[in-house]
Short mmCIF file of C-alpha atoms and ligand atoms in Angstrom, two decimals:
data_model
loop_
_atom_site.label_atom_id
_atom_site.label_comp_id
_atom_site.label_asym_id
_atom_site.label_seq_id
_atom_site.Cartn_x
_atom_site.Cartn_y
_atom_site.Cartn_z
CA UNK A 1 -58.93 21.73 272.31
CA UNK A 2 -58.88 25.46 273.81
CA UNK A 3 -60.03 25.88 277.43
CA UNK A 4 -63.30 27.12 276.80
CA UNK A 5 -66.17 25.66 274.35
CA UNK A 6 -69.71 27.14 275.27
CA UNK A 7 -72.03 24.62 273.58
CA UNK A 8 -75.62 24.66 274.03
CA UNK A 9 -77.85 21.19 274.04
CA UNK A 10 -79.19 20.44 270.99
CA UNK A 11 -82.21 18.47 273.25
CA UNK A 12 -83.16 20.96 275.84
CA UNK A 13 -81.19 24.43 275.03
CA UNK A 14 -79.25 24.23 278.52
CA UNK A 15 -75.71 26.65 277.88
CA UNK A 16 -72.58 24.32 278.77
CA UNK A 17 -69.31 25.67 278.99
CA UNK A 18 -67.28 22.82 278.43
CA UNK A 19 -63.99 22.72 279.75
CA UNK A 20 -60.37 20.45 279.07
CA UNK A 21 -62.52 17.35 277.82
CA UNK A 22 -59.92 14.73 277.16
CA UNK A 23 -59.25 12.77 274.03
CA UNK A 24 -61.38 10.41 274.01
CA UNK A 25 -63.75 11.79 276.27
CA UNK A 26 -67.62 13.07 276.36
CA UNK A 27 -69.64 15.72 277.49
CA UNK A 28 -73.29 14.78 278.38
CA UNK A 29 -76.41 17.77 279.48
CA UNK A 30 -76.63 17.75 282.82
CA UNK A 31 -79.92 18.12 282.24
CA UNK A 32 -81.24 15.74 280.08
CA UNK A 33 -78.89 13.64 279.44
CA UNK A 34 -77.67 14.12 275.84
CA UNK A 35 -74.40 13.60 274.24
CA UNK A 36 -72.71 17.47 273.75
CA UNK A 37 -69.92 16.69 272.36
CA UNK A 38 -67.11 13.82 272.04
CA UNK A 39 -63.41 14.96 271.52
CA UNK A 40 -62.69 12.29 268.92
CA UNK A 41 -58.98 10.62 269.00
CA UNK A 42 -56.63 12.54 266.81
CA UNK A 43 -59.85 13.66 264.51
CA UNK A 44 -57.87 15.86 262.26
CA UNK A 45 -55.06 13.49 261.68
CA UNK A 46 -57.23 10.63 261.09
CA UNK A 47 -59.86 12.43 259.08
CA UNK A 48 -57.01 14.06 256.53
CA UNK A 49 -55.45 10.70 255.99
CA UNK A 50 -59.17 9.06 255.17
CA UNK A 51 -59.50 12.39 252.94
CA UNK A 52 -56.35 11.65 250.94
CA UNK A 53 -56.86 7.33 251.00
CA UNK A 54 -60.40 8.51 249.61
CA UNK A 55 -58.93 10.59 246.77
CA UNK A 56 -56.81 7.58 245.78
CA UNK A 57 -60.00 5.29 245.98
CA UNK A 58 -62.00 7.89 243.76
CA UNK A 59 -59.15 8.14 241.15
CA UNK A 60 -58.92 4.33 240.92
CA UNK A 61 -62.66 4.51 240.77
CA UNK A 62 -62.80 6.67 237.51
CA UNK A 63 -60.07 5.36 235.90
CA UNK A 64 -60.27 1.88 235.44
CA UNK A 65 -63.50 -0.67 234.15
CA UNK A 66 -66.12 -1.33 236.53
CA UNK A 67 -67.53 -4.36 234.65
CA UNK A 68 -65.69 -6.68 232.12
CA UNK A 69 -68.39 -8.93 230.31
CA UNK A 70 -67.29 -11.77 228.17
CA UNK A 71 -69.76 -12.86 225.97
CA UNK A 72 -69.21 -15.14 222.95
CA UNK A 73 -65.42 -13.88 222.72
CA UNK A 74 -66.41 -10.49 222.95
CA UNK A 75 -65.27 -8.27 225.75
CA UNK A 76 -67.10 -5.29 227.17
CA UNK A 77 -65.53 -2.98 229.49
CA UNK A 78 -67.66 -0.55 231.13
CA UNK A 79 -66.04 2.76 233.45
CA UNK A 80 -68.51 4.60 235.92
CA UNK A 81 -68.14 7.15 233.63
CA UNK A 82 -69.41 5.18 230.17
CA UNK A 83 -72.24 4.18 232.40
CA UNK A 84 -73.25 7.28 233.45
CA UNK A 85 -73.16 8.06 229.46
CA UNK A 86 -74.66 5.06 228.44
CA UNK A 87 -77.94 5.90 230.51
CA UNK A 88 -78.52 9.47 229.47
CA UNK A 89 -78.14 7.75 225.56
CA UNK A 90 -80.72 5.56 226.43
CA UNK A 91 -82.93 8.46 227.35
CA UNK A 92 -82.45 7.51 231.30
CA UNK A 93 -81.38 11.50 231.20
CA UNK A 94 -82.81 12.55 234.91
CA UNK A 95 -81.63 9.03 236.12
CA UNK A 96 -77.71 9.77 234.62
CA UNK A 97 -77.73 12.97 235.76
CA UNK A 98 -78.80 11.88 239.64
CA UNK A 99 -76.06 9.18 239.35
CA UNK A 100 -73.68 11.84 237.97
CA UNK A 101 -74.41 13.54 240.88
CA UNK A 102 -74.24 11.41 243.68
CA UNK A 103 -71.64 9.15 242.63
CA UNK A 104 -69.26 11.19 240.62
CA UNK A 105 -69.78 15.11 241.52
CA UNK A 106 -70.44 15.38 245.39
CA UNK A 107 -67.98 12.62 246.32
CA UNK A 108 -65.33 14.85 244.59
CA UNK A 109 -66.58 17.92 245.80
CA UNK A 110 -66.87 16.60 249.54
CA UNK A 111 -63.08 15.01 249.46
CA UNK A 112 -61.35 18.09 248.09
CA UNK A 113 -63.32 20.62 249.99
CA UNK A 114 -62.28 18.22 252.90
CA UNK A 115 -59.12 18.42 251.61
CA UNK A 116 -58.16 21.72 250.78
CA UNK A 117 -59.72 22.74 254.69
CA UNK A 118 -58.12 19.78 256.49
CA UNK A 119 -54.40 20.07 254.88
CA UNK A 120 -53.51 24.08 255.60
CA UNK A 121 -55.15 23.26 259.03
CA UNK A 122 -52.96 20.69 260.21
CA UNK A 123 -50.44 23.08 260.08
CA UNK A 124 -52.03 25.87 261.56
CA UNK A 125 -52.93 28.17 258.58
CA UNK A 126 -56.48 29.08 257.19
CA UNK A 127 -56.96 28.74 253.69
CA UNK A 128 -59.56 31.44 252.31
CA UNK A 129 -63.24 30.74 252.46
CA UNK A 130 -62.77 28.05 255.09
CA UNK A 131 -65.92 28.85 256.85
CA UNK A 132 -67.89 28.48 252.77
CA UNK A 133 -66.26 25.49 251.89
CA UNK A 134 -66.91 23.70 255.26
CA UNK A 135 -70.26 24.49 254.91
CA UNK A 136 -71.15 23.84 251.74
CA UNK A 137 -69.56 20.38 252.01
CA UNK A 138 -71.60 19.88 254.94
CA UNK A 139 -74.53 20.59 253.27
CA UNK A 140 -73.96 18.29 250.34
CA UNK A 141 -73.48 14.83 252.64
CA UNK A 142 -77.00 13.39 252.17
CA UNK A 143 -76.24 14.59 248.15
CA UNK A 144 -73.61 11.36 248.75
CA UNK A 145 -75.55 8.12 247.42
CA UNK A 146 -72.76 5.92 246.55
CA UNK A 147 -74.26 2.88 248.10
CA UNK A 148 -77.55 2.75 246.39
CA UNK A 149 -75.59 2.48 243.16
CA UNK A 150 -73.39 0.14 244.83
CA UNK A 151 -76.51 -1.94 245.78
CA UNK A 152 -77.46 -1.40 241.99
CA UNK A 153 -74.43 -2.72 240.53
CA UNK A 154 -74.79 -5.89 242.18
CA UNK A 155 -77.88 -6.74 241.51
CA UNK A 156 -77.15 -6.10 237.56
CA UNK A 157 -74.53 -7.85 238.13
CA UNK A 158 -76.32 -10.82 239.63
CA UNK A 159 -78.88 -10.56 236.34
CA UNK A 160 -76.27 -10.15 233.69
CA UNK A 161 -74.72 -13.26 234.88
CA UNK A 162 -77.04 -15.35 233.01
CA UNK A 163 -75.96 -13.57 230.02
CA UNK A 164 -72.14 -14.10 229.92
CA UNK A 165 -69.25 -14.19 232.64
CA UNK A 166 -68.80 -11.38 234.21
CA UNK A 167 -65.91 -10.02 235.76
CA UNK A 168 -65.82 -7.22 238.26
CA UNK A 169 -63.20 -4.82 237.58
CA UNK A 170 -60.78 -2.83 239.88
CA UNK A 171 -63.34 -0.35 239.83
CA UNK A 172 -66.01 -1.79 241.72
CA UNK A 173 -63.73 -2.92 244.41
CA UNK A 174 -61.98 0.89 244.97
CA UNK A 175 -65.65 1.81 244.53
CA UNK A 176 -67.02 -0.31 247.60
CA UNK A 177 -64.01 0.79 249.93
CA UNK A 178 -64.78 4.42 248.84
CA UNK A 179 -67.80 4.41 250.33
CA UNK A 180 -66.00 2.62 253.32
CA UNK A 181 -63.72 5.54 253.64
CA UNK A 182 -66.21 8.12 253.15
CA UNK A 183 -68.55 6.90 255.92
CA UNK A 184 -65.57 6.99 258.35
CA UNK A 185 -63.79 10.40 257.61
CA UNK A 186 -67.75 11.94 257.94
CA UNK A 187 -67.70 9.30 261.29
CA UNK A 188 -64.11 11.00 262.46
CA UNK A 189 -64.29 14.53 261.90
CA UNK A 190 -64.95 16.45 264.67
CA UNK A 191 -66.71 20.03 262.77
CA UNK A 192 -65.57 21.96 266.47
CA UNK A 193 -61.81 21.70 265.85
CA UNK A 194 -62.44 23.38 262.41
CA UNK A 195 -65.05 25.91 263.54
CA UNK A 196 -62.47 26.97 266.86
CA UNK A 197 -59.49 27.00 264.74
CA UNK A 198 -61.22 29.38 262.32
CA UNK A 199 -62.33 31.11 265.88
CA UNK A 200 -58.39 31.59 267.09
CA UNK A 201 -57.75 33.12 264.12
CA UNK A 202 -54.58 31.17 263.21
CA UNK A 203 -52.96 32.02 259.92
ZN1 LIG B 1 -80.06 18.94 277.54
#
């Protein structure tokens, strides 16, 4: 963290310069009260390696069945993907295209942008549009509804049930510790290291 951070309260406007806040450490108005800023514990480190565990969990995600039914000998193996298809055939077009969205497209969008930031910046180099990319992916968090379809899933799954075994597939379980990871990288990246780096001009 660089010596100097002016920060203005987001509660009552007051100008802070912050200085040396350690790891670990907060920054409160001494105004009104509210929280400035918190230097999170080795936030780039930590957020990268949730980045990359995230990428793994998304790949597993896509690749393999989410739902196995068995049903009279029959078995039916359904990807994210297929599901996603299997709505807009069954003229649920606005509804596949919103879980196309926020299950398939923004998740990917948020971890690589996250990505292709965090990784030059760990070792000190700028990759081009850094400042666009942040931004955008910024933007598109509340475009991130895994868990609603998560919530979703279950409860089909609960109602299918009466209709034939069903088995959960590696899918589902990559898919619920996706969301996991996704909630804590947002929780653990601290946006100041990225917008001071840019700042410094390192490259
Ligand atoms: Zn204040």
């Amino acid at each position: 963290m660089s010596d100097h951070l002016m920060i203005a309260c987001h509660e009552c406007d007051l100008l802070h310069r912050l200085h040396g806040i350690p790891e670990g450490g907060k920054a409160l108005c001494i105004r009104c009260g509210a929280l400035l800023y918190s230097h999170k514990k080795n936030s780039l480190d930590r957020t990268l390696s949730l980045v990359i565990a995230g990428l793994i969990l998304f790949l597993l995600s896509n690749m393999f069945p989410l739902l196995e039914m068995k049903n009279k000998g029959l078995i039916l193996e359904t990807t994210l993907f297929q599901g996603v298809k299997a709505l807009y055939n069954q003229d649920m077009r606005s509804l596949s295209i919103l879980v196309l969205m926020t299950c398939i497209v923004v998740p990917f969008i948020q971890l690589s942008g996250l990505f292709y930031v965090l990784m030059p910046l760990k070792y000190n180099r700028l990759p081009p549009l850094t400042a666009v990319v942040f931004r955008f992916i910024r933007k598109l968090q509340p475009w991130s509804m895994m868990e609603v379809f998560m919530l979703g899933i279950l409860v089909s799954i609960v109602k299918l049930a009466k209709m034939g075994s069903i088995i959960p597939g590696l899918s589902l379980y990559s898919f619920a510790g996706l969301i996991i990871v996704l909630a804590w990288a947002a929780a653990s990246l601290d946006p100041h290291i990225i917008w001071e780096k840019m700042e410094t001009g390192n490259g």
